[in-house]
Structures are given as C-alpha cells and as structure tokens.
mmCIF file of C-alpha atoms in Angstrom:
data_model
loop_
_atom_site.group_PDB
_atom_site.id
_atom_site.type_symbol
_atom_site.label_atom_id
_atom_site.label_comp_id
_atom_site.label_asym_id
_atom_site.label_seq_id
_atom_site.Cartn_x
_atom_site.Cartn_y
_atom_site.Cartn_z
ATOM 1 C CA PRO A 1 95.727 94.556 96.998
ATOM 2 C CA LEU A 2 92.890 93.156 97.394
ATOM 3 C CA ASN A 3 92.162 94.875 101.003
ATOM 4 C CA GLU A 4 93.025 99.203 100.070
ATOM 5 C CA THR A 5 93.531 99.657 104.275
ATOM 6 C CA ILE A 6 96.864 97.529 104.454
ATOM 7 C CA LEU A 7 100.144 98.926 103.947
ATOM 8 C CA ALA A 8 103.362 97.161 103.571
ATOM 9 C CA THR A 9 107.151 98.000 105.054
ATOM 10 C CA VAL A 10 110.406 96.628 104.933
ATOM 11 C CA GLY A 11 113.703 97.184 106.749
ATOM 12 C CA ASP A 12 117.011 96.988 108.551
ATOM 13 C CA ASP A 13 114.829 94.605 110.761
ATOM 14 C CA ASN A 14 114.941 91.874 108.161
ATOM 15 C CA THR A 15 111.263 91.320 108.281
ATOM 16 C CA CYS A 16 108.281 92.891 106.253
ATOM 17 C CA LYS A 17 105.492 94.017 108.157
ATOM 18 C CA ILE A 18 101.867 94.455 106.661
ATOM 19 C CA TRP A 19 99.723 97.455 108.539
ATOM 20 C CA ASP A 20 96.328 98.203 108.647
ATOM 21 C CA ILE A 21 96.119 101.477 108.316
ATOM 22 C CA GLU A 22 92.430 102.776 110.269
ATOM 23 C CA THR A 23 93.971 100.741 112.938
ATOM 24 C CA SER A 24 97.703 101.839 112.651
ATOM 25 C CA MET A 25 98.436 97.773 113.755
ATOM 26 C CA ILE A 26 100.642 95.179 112.443
ATOM 27 C CA THR A 27 98.471 92.717 111.027
ATOM 28 C CA SER A 28 101.331 90.450 109.987
ATOM 29 C CA SER A 29 105.042 90.005 109.756
ATOM 30 C CA PHE A 30 107.501 87.761 107.876
ATOM 31 C CA GLN A 31 111.199 87.340 108.352
ATOM 32 C CA LEU A 32 113.370 87.999 105.313
ATOM 33 C CA SER A 33 117.041 86.667 104.716
ATOM 34 C CA SER A 34 118.706 90.228 104.762
ATOM 35 C CA GLU A 35 117.459 93.708 104.901
ATOM 36 C CA GLY A 36 114.444 94.895 103.102
ATOM 37 C CA VAL A 37 115.076 97.772 100.011
ATOM 38 C CA SER A 38 112.176 97.933 98.071
ATOM 39 C CA VAL A 39 108.404 96.427 99.007
ATOM 40 C CA CYS A 40 105.826 96.921 96.253
ATOM 41 C CA PHE A 41 101.942 96.044 95.694
ATOM 42 C CA ASN A 42 100.724 95.766 92.053
ATOM 43 C CA PRO A 43 97.119 96.515 91.114
ATOM 44 C CA ASN A 44 97.418 93.626 88.307
ATOM 45 C CA GLU A 45 98.444 91.102 91.163
ATOM 46 C CA PRO A 46 96.318 91.446 94.065
ATOM 47 C CA HIS A 47 96.787 88.656 95.574
ATOM 48 C CA GLN A 48 101.293 89.231 95.714
ATOM 49 C CA ILE A 49 103.580 91.544 97.039
ATOM 50 C CA MET A 50 107.277 92.096 95.759
ATOM 51 C CA VAL A 51 110.089 91.881 98.201
ATOM 52 C CA ALA A 52 113.611 92.701 97.285
ATOM 53 C CA GLU A 53 116.229 92.158 100.001
ATOM 54 C CA LYS A 54 120.078 93.900 99.997
ATOM 55 C CA ILE A 55 121.372 90.303 99.654
ATOM 56 C CA GLY A 56 120.254 90.696 95.967
ATOM 57 C CA LYS A 57 117.044 88.761 96.490
ATOM 58 C CA VAL A 58 113.362 89.726 94.662
ATOM 59 C CA ARG A 59 110.920 87.556 96.529
ATOM 60 C CA PHE A 60 106.746 87.577 94.925
ATOM 61 C CA TYR A 61 104.704 86.657 98.684
ATOM 62 C CA ASN A 62 101.581 85.113 98.705
ATOM 63 C CA LEU A 63 99.599 87.396 100.588
ATOM 64 C CA ASP A 64 97.400 85.588 101.935
ATOM 65 C CA THR A 65 100.411 82.357 103.073
ATOM 66 C CA LYS A 66 103.103 85.013 103.476
ATOM 67 C CA ILE A 67 104.937 82.617 101.581
ATOM 68 C CA PRO A 68 106.946 83.014 98.630
ATOM 69 C CA VAL A 69 105.571 82.031 95.259
ATOM 70 C CA ARG A 70 108.515 83.063 92.975
ATOM 71 C CA SER A 71 112.069 84.827 93.340
ATOM 72 C CA LEU A 72 114.626 86.615 91.133
ATOM 73 C CA GLU A 73 118.289 86.791 91.833
ATOM 74 C CA CYS A 74 120.576 90.009 91.359
ATOM 75 C CA PRO A 75 123.948 89.233 89.773
ATOM 76 C CA ASN A 76 125.619 91.875 91.945
ATOM 77 C CA LEU A 77 125.344 93.214 95.418
ATOM 78 C CA PRO A 78 124.427 95.144 97.233
ATOM 79 C CA LEU A 79 120.487 95.397 95.917
ATOM 80 C CA LEU A 80 119.688 99.163 96.662
ATOM 81 C CA GLN A 81 116.330 99.875 95.540
ATOM 82 C CA SER A 82 113.640 97.442 93.291
ATOM 83 C CA ASP A 83 110.794 98.207 91.624
ATOM 84 C CA TRP A 84 107.835 96.096 89.912
ATOM 85 C CA SER A 85 106.002 97.568 86.908
ATOM 86 C CA ILE A 86 102.510 98.699 87.099
ATOM 87 C CA SER A 87 102.267 98.820 83.249
ATOM 88 C CA ASN A 88 103.467 95.034 82.962
ATOM 89 C CA SER A 89 103.465 93.075 86.023
ATOM 90 C CA LEU A 90 105.683 90.597 84.543
ATOM 91 C CA ARG A 91 108.712 93.216 84.380
ATOM 92 C CA VAL A 92 110.658 94.031 87.551
ATOM 93 C CA GLY A 93 114.036 96.486 87.579
ATOM 94 C CA GLY A 94 116.414 96.674 90.163
ATOM 95 C CA VAL A 95 119.296 98.850 90.959
ATOM 96 C CA THR A 96 122.771 97.938 92.097
ATOM 97 C CA ALA A 97 125.686 100.904 93.328
ATOM 98 C CA GLY A 98 125.929 101.708 89.069
ATOM 99 C CA ASN A 99 124.161 99.096 87.568
ATOM 100 C CA TRP A 100 120.313 98.617 86.521
ATOM 101 C CA TYR A 101 118.669 95.140 85.873
ATOM 102 C CA VAL A 102 115.317 94.072 84.060
ATOM 103 C CA TRP A 103 113.737 91.050 84.495
ATOM 104 C CA ASP A 104 111.001 89.272 82.914
ATOM 105 C CA VAL A 105 109.427 87.421 85.735
ATOM 106 C CA SER A 106 107.764 85.188 83.475
ATOM 107 C CA GLY A 107 111.227 83.831 82.530
ATOM 108 C CA SER A 108 114.195 83.073 84.212
ATOM 109 C CA SER A 109 115.134 84.356 87.605
ATOM 110 C CA GLN A 110 118.380 86.161 85.699
ATOM 111 C CA PRO A 111 117.798 89.723 84.501
ATOM 112 C CA CYS A 112 117.048 89.489 80.846
ATOM 113 C CA SER A 113 118.426 92.841 80.642
ATOM 114 C CA MET A 114 121.258 94.965 82.039
ATOM 115 C CA GLY A 115 122.739 98.236 81.943
ATOM 116 C CA GLN A 116 124.912 101.060 83.450
ATOM 117 C CA ALA A 117 123.107 103.607 85.322
ATOM 118 C CA GLY A 118 125.276 106.078 85.415
ATOM 119 C CA PRO A 119 128.360 107.624 87.426
ATOM 120 C CA GLY A 120 127.932 107.439 91.405
ATOM 121 C CA ILE A 121 126.474 105.325 93.377
ATOM 122 C CA THR A 122 122.643 104.713 91.930
ATOM 123 C CA ASN A 123 119.905 104.378 94.226
ATOM 124 C CA SER A 124 116.746 104.560 92.748
ATOM 125 C CA PHE A 125 114.963 102.707 90.250
ATOM 126 C CA LYS A 126 111.404 103.750 89.067
ATOM 127 C CA TRP A 127 109.179 102.298 86.145
ATOM 128 C CA CYS A 128 107.402 104.351 84.176
ATOM 129 C CA CYS A 129 103.677 104.282 84.857
ATOM 130 C CA THR A 130 102.732 103.730 81.188
ATOM 131 C CA SER A 131 105.483 101.976 79.228
ATOM 132 C CA ASP A 132 107.346 98.823 80.737
ATOM 133 C CA ASN A 133 109.981 99.542 78.502
ATOM 134 C CA VAL A 134 111.021 103.227 80.045
ATOM 135 C CA PHE A 135 112.340 103.663 83.817
ATOM 136 C CA SER A 136 114.449 105.824 85.353
ATOM 137 C CA THR A 137 117.085 106.119 87.472
ATOM 138 C CA THR A 138 119.256 108.351 90.161
ATOM 139 C CA SER A 139 122.513 108.390 91.598
ATOM 140 C CA THR A 140 123.514 109.739 95.464
ATOM 141 C CA ASN A 141 125.627 112.267 93.575
ATOM 142 C CA GLY A 142 123.137 114.205 91.422
ATOM 143 C CA HIS A 143 122.716 111.800 88.214
ATOM 144 C CA PHE A 144 119.081 111.498 86.597
ATOM 145 C CA LYS A 145 118.793 109.083 83.617
ATOM 146 C CA ILE A 146 115.711 108.022 81.913
ATOM 147 C CA HIS A 147 116.085 104.582 79.886
ATOM 148 C CA HIS A 148 114.954 103.159 77.085
ATOM 149 C CA CYS A 149 114.985 99.253 77.590
ATOM 150 C CA GLY A 150 114.214 99.319 73.271
ATOM 151 C CA HIS A 151 116.951 101.786 72.755
ATOM 152 C CA GLN A 152 120.571 102.248 73.133
ATOM 153 C CA LYS A 153 120.278 105.874 73.078
ATOM 154 C CA VAL A 154 119.458 107.412 76.385
ATOM 155 C CA PRO A 155 116.444 109.873 76.265
ATOM 156 C CA VAL A 156 117.774 112.303 79.160
ATOM 157 C CA SER A 157 120.866 112.170 81.172
ATOM 158 C CA CYS A 158 121.637 115.086 83.185
ATOM 159 C CA ASP A 159 123.198 116.169 86.691
ATOM 160 C CA ILE A 160 119.965 117.575 88.932
ATOM 161 C CA GLY A 161 122.131 117.892 92.135
ATOM 162 C CA VAL A 162 120.602 115.890 94.794
ATOM 163 C CA ALA A 163 117.338 114.074 94.053
ATOM 164 C CA ASN A 164 115.042 113.629 96.918
ATOM 165 C CA SER A 165 112.043 111.721 94.959
ATOM 166 C CA THR A 166 111.278 110.785 92.051
ATOM 167 C CA SER A 167 107.374 109.917 90.691
ATOM 168 C CA TRP A 168 106.005 109.036 87.305
ATOM 169 C CA HIS A 169 102.849 110.430 86.169
ATOM 170 C CA PRO A 170 99.917 107.593 86.057
ATOM 171 C CA LYS A 171 98.665 108.006 83.246
ATOM 172 C CA LEU A 172 101.164 109.692 80.991
ATOM 173 C CA PRO A 173 104.848 109.315 80.372
ATOM 174 C CA ILE A 174 105.851 112.517 82.239
ATOM 175 C CA VAL A 175 108.044 112.304 85.429
ATOM 176 C CA ALA A 176 108.935 114.260 88.413
ATOM 177 C CA VAL A 177 111.950 114.721 89.781
ATOM 178 C CA ALA A 178 112.609 116.525 93.298
ATOM 179 C CA THR A 179 115.689 118.169 94.296
ATOM 180 C CA SER A 180 116.585 120.475 97.357
ATOM 181 C CA LYS A 181 115.650 123.462 95.613
ATOM 182 C CA ARG A 182 112.857 122.783 92.756
ATOM 183 C CA ILE A 183 110.532 120.672 91.056
ATOM 184 C CA LEU A 184 112.205 119.302 87.740
ATOM 185 C CA PHE A 185 109.485 117.323 84.652
ATOM 186 C CA TRP A 186 110.352 115.747 81.689
ATOM 187 C CA GLY A 187 107.991 114.236 79.062
ATOM 188 C CA VAL A 188 109.015 111.068 77.166
ATOM 189 C CA GLU A 189 108.327 109.272 73.932
ATOM 190 C CA THR A 190 107.263 105.380 74.983
#
C-alpha cells in the first residue's frame, strides 16, 4: 500500500478491516459477501487490495473508495486460500479442497489454468516471489507440493507432516516450510 502503516484483515464476520498499526485502530471496514479467507497487498498495485471469500469470489478493491474494481470466480467451493503474485500483479492463485487455480487478471474472470493440488484438503497456496509460474500448495494431511505452471512435472511433492507455515524468499526461488518439529528448505528452478 502507499501508506506503510496500514494492515488489512478478513475473517468469519464477513468483513475486511483496515487497521492503522501505529494506533491499533480500525480506520475503515467494509462488508463482504461471505467469510474472508485471504487478503493481500501488492507493491506493484499500491492503490488496491485483494480479498478472497469462501464463496469463491476474489475481488480487488480500491483502497480509497473500498469499491471493487474487478473480480474473479472460483469454479469450485469453498475457496480456502488465495495469493496475489508479487512478481506479476496480473496473476492470482488459490486453492479449494483438492485443486489449485491460477487466474490472469487481465483476461477472463475464470481461471486460466488449474490442477490437482494433492491428496487431502489443500489449505495453502503461496506464490514464489521471484516467478509468476512457480507456487506451492500444502494439504492438511501434510502433503507439500511445488508446482510450475509451464511444466506438467511437479518439481517437489512430498509428505512433511503437519505444515504450520510456508514462506518464499523475497529475492531467490527458495521456500521454507515450518512443521511442528523442523524447518524444511527447497530451492527450485524458475
């Protein structure tokens, strides 16, 4: 965002709230159609915020007016998580129970590609910070995958136990996954 002292949250109360981190106060709030599952800022789009809802809607809001400027549709429900690519602000990804979806925001509101995320309920989708073709998914049963949109072959697919968090390095194609007992790292070719 333009103002680096704000934070956004979404939740089961069907709202998106914008917070001032210096005062810990809500500066604005707007109603969603269903529970919010993800909210993202993107440094390449400083006047917008991406909000994903459980009913399969991914909307981009103008931060000043809180009015949606575009939206995407997920073909399966519920949408469990979504992420906005930092390396290409036209790419958005998300997961439902067992599938991943990628949208090109400049085109249709429907996904431009999709695939099977893995066994179990997939609850995490994270873009690689350095490539708009590489992302990871994690399932509640501990299955972790790295996907490459340009290839059928999955670079990494393994069982890691319960994953608590996934984070991509901001400048290198390296991902870290925290489990209950260890931190795992993978580097990938982009």
